[in-house]
């Protein structure tokens, strides 16, 4: 699967609506342990929308979910690591019948970002990122 739009990431399509205190951040990213991060997908955005901060997992997994996804909509997910540059290391798809995915086999030695894109949303949608 090609990662359309990944190389064209700009500050305009970087979205991060986390409410994480400064004590939970470090130079490598935000610790997901006990914290949820929300990625808001704008309906009119066709580029990859990506978390601003890197995320750290101590469980070896990152789960991305939506409360609901409209019938027929697809959201392409991309997982990036701090050592792989702009190229995703994993891919997944959310649909109306599969509203949650787990990226597994991860390590706490790396930090990660989650990106998402869709061209099928009529209205904005929130994705919840946990470990």
PDB file of C-alpha atoms in Angstrom:
ATOM      1  CA  UNK A   1       0.000   0.000   0.000  1.00  0.00           C
ATOM      2  CA  UNK A   2       1.412   3.355  -0.996  1.00  0.00           C
ATOM      3  CA  UNK A   3       1.348   6.170   1.477  1.00  0.00           C
ATOM      4  CA  UNK A   4      -0.237   8.907  -0.580  1.00  0.00           C
ATOM      5  CA  UNK A   5       0.474  12.344   0.800  1.00  0.00           C
ATOM      6  CA  UNK A   6       3.002  11.241   3.437  1.00  0.00           C
ATOM      7  CA  UNK A   7       5.936  13.096   1.942  1.00  0.00           C
ATOM      8  CA  UNK A   8       3.918  16.310   1.716  1.00  0.00           C
ATOM      9  CA  UNK A   9       3.310  16.769   5.427  1.00  0.00           C
ATOM     10  CA  UNK A  10       3.147  20.388   6.440  1.00  0.00           C
ATOM     11  CA  UNK A  11       2.204  22.207   9.596  1.00  0.00           C
ATOM     12  CA  UNK A  12      -1.254  22.794   8.097  1.00  0.00           C
ATOM     13  CA  UNK A  13      -2.100  19.084   8.255  1.00  0.00           C
ATOM     14  CA  UNK A  14      -0.524  18.375  11.643  1.00  0.00           C
ATOM     15  CA  UNK A  15      -3.308  17.973  14.170  1.00  0.00           C
ATOM     16  CA  UNK A  16      -2.914  17.294  17.862  1.00  0.00           C
ATOM     17  CA  UNK A  17      -5.664  18.000  20.342  1.00  0.00           C
ATOM     18  CA  UNK A  18      -4.067  16.366  23.353  1.00  0.00           C
ATOM     19  CA  UNK A  19      -4.568  17.746  26.815  1.00  0.00           C
ATOM     20  CA  UNK A  20      -1.322  16.456  28.296  1.00  0.00           C
ATOM     21  CA  UNK A  21       0.468  18.318  31.081  1.00  0.00           C
ATOM     22  CA  UNK A  22       4.098  19.361  30.674  1.00  0.00           C
ATOM     23  CA  UNK A  23       5.131  16.793  33.293  1.00  0.00           C
ATOM     24  CA  UNK A  24       3.833  13.990  31.039  1.00  0.00           C
ATOM     25  CA  UNK A  25       5.898  15.144  28.062  1.00  0.00           C
ATOM     26  CA  UNK A  26       9.565  14.485  27.566  1.00  0.00           C
ATOM     27  CA  UNK A  27      12.041  15.117  24.791  1.00  0.00           C
ATOM     28  CA  UNK A  28      11.038  11.858  23.102  1.00  0.00           C
ATOM     29  CA  UNK A  29       7.264  12.323  23.221  1.00  0.00           C
ATOM     30  CA  UNK A  30       4.104  11.824  25.267  1.00  0.00           C
ATOM     31  CA  UNK A  31       3.779   8.705  27.433  1.00  0.00           C
ATOM     32  CA  UNK A  32       0.500   6.997  26.495  1.00  0.00           C
ATOM     33  CA  UNK A  33       0.373   5.030  29.740  1.00  0.00           C
ATOM     34  CA  UNK A  34      -2.834   6.238  31.364  1.00  0.00           C
ATOM     35  CA  UNK A  35      -3.311   9.009  28.779  1.00  0.00           C
ATOM     36  CA  UNK A  36      -5.525   9.098  25.714  1.00  0.00           C
ATOM     37  CA  UNK A  37      -4.510  11.220  22.741  1.00  0.00           C
ATOM     38  CA  UNK A  38      -7.176  12.502  20.353  1.00  0.00           C
ATOM     39  CA  UNK A  39      -6.571  13.050  16.655  1.00  0.00           C
ATOM     40  CA  UNK A  40      -9.314  15.167  15.079  1.00  0.00           C
ATOM     41  CA  UNK A  41      -9.933  14.404  11.407  1.00  0.00           C
ATOM     42  CA  UNK A  42     -11.354  17.344   9.501  1.00  0.00           C
ATOM     43  CA  UNK A  43     -13.968  16.360   6.912  1.00  0.00           C
ATOM     44  CA  UNK A  44     -12.588  18.667   4.231  1.00  0.00           C
ATOM     45  CA  UNK A  45      -8.925  17.630   4.642  1.00  0.00           C
ATOM     46  CA  UNK A  46      -7.541  15.226   2.038  1.00  0.00           C
ATOM     47  CA  UNK A  47      -3.926  15.177   3.235  1.00  0.00           C
ATOM     48  CA  UNK A  48      -2.580  12.943   5.993  1.00  0.00           C
ATOM     49  CA  UNK A  49      -3.431  14.392   9.416  1.00  0.00           C
ATOM     50  CA  UNK A  50      -0.845  13.402  11.995  1.00  0.00           C
ATOM     51  CA  UNK A  51      -0.238  13.728  15.729  1.00  0.00           C
ATOM     52  CA  UNK A  52       2.038  16.653  16.479  1.00  0.00           C
ATOM     53  CA  UNK A  53       3.987  14.921  19.247  1.00  0.00           C
ATOM     54  CA  UNK A  54       5.621  11.530  19.236  1.00  0.00           C
ATOM     55  CA  UNK A  55       3.888   8.952  21.439  1.00  0.00           C
ATOM     56  CA  UNK A  56       5.574   6.480  23.783  1.00  0.00           C
ATOM     57  CA  UNK A  57       4.103   3.084  24.654  1.00  0.00           C
ATOM     58  CA  UNK A  58       5.158   0.813  27.476  1.00  0.00           C
ATOM     59  CA  UNK A  59       2.791  -1.994  26.430  1.00  0.00           C
ATOM     60  CA  UNK A  60       4.223  -2.691  22.977  1.00  0.00           C
ATOM     61  CA  UNK A  61       0.919  -1.685  21.380  1.00  0.00           C
ATOM     62  CA  UNK A  62      -0.873   1.417  20.185  1.00  0.00           C
ATOM     63  CA  UNK A  63      -4.638   1.225  19.697  1.00  0.00           C
ATOM     64  CA  UNK A  64      -6.480   3.652  17.415  1.00  0.00           C
ATOM     65  CA  UNK A  65     -10.268   3.714  17.621  1.00  0.00           C
ATOM     66  CA  UNK A  66     -13.339   5.743  16.714  1.00  0.00           C
ATOM     67  CA  UNK A  67     -16.690   5.703  18.497  1.00  0.00           C
ATOM     68  CA  UNK A  68     -18.369   5.222  15.150  1.00  0.00           C
ATOM     69  CA  UNK A  69     -17.549   5.582  11.483  1.00  0.00           C
ATOM     70  CA  UNK A  70     -20.202   6.447   8.888  1.00  0.00           C
ATOM     71  CA  UNK A  71     -21.363   3.634   6.599  1.00  0.00           C
ATOM     72  CA  UNK A  72     -19.028   3.256   3.636  1.00  0.00           C
ATOM     73  CA  UNK A  73     -16.307   5.486   5.078  1.00  0.00           C
ATOM     74  CA  UNK A  74     -12.691   4.308   5.265  1.00  0.00           C
ATOM     75  CA  UNK A  75      -9.884   5.864   7.264  1.00  0.00           C
ATOM     76  CA  UNK A  76      -6.352   4.921   6.300  1.00  0.00           C
ATOM     77  CA  UNK A  77      -3.996   4.839   9.296  1.00  0.00           C
ATOM     78  CA  UNK A  78      -0.217   5.152   9.249  1.00  0.00           C
ATOM     79  CA  UNK A  79       2.200   4.507  12.090  1.00  0.00           C
ATOM     80  CA  UNK A  80       5.526   6.359  11.999  1.00  0.00           C
ATOM     81  CA  UNK A  81       8.535   5.835  14.259  1.00  0.00           C
ATOM     82  CA  UNK A  82      11.136   8.396  15.243  1.00  0.00           C
ATOM     83  CA  UNK A  83      13.864   6.369  13.530  1.00  0.00           C
ATOM     84  CA  UNK A  84      12.103   5.832  10.167  1.00  0.00           C
ATOM     85  CA  UNK A  85      11.694   9.447   9.056  1.00  0.00           C
ATOM     86  CA  UNK A  86       8.632  10.271   6.952  1.00  0.00           C
ATOM     87  CA  UNK A  87       7.941   6.674   5.900  1.00  0.00           C
ATOM     88  CA  UNK A  88       5.241   4.744   7.776  1.00  0.00           C
ATOM     89  CA  UNK A  89       6.301   1.505   9.437  1.00  0.00           C
ATOM     90  CA  UNK A  90       2.749   0.064   9.637  1.00  0.00           C
ATOM     91  CA  UNK A  91      -0.607   0.583   7.931  1.00  0.00           C
ATOM     92  CA  UNK A  92      -4.218  -0.157   8.892  1.00  0.00           C
ATOM     93  CA  UNK A  93      -7.752   0.762   7.856  1.00  0.00           C
ATOM     94  CA  UNK A  94     -10.747   1.730   9.981  1.00  0.00           C
ATOM     95  CA  UNK A  95     -14.239   1.140   8.575  1.00  0.00           C
ATOM     96  CA  UNK A  96     -17.827   1.211   9.794  1.00  0.00           C
ATOM     97  CA  UNK A  97     -17.459  -2.479  10.715  1.00  0.00           C
ATOM     98  CA  UNK A  98     -13.932  -2.238  12.174  1.00  0.00           C
ATOM     99  CA  UNK A  99     -13.710   0.866  14.354  1.00  0.00           C
ATOM    100  CA  UNK A 100     -10.552  -0.115  16.250  1.00  0.00           C
ATOM    101  CA  UNK A 101      -7.100  -1.394  15.273  1.00  0.00           C
ATOM    102  CA  UNK A 102      -4.043  -2.347  17.286  1.00  0.00           C
ATOM    103  CA  UNK A 103      -0.509  -1.689  16.089  1.00  0.00           C
ATOM    104  CA  UNK A 104       1.515  -4.339  17.953  1.00  0.00           C
ATOM    105  CA  UNK A 105       5.118  -5.488  18.244  1.00  0.00           C
ATOM    106  CA  UNK A 106       6.230  -1.990  19.228  1.00  0.00           C
ATOM    107  CA  UNK A 107       9.017  -1.082  21.621  1.00  0.00           C
ATOM    108  CA  UNK A 108       9.337   1.537  24.336  1.00  0.00           C
ATOM    109  CA  UNK A 109      12.786   2.343  22.903  1.00  0.00           C
ATOM    110  CA  UNK A 110      11.137   4.193  19.997  1.00  0.00           C
ATOM    111  CA  UNK A 111       8.564   6.978  19.816  1.00  0.00           C
ATOM    112  CA  UNK A 112       5.666   6.909  17.362  1.00  0.00           C
ATOM    113  CA  UNK A 113       3.260   9.183  15.527  1.00  0.00           C
ATOM    114  CA  UNK A 114      -0.137   8.223  14.140  1.00  0.00           C
ATOM    115  CA  UNK A 115      -1.363   9.624  10.840  1.00  0.00           C
ATOM    116  CA  UNK A 116      -4.785   9.284   9.229  1.00  0.00           C
ATOM    117  CA  UNK A 117      -6.395  10.242   5.948  1.00  0.00           C
ATOM    118  CA  UNK A 118      -9.750   9.843   4.309  1.00  0.00           C
ATOM    119  CA  UNK A 119     -11.719  11.364   1.491  1.00  0.00           C
ATOM    120  CA  UNK A 120     -15.040   9.857   2.515  1.00  0.00           C
ATOM    121  CA  UNK A 121     -16.017  11.857   5.610  1.00  0.00           C
ATOM    122  CA  UNK A 122     -18.956  14.235   5.438  1.00  0.00           C
ATOM    123  CA  UNK A 123     -18.186  15.620   8.908  1.00  0.00           C
ATOM    124  CA  UNK A 124     -15.240  15.711  11.298  1.00  0.00           C
ATOM    125  CA  UNK A 125     -14.355  12.602  13.295  1.00  0.00           C
ATOM    126  CA  UNK A 126     -12.285  12.013  16.438  1.00  0.00           C
ATOM    127  CA  UNK A 127      -9.825   9.144  16.746  1.00  0.00           C
ATOM    128  CA  UNK A 128      -8.694   8.013  20.193  1.00  0.00           C
ATOM    129  CA  UNK A 129      -5.128   6.749  20.576  1.00  0.00           C
ATOM    130  CA  UNK A 130      -4.193   4.604  23.597  1.00  0.00           C
ATOM    131  CA  UNK A 131      -1.732   1.899  24.551  1.00  0.00           C
TER     132      UNK A 131
END
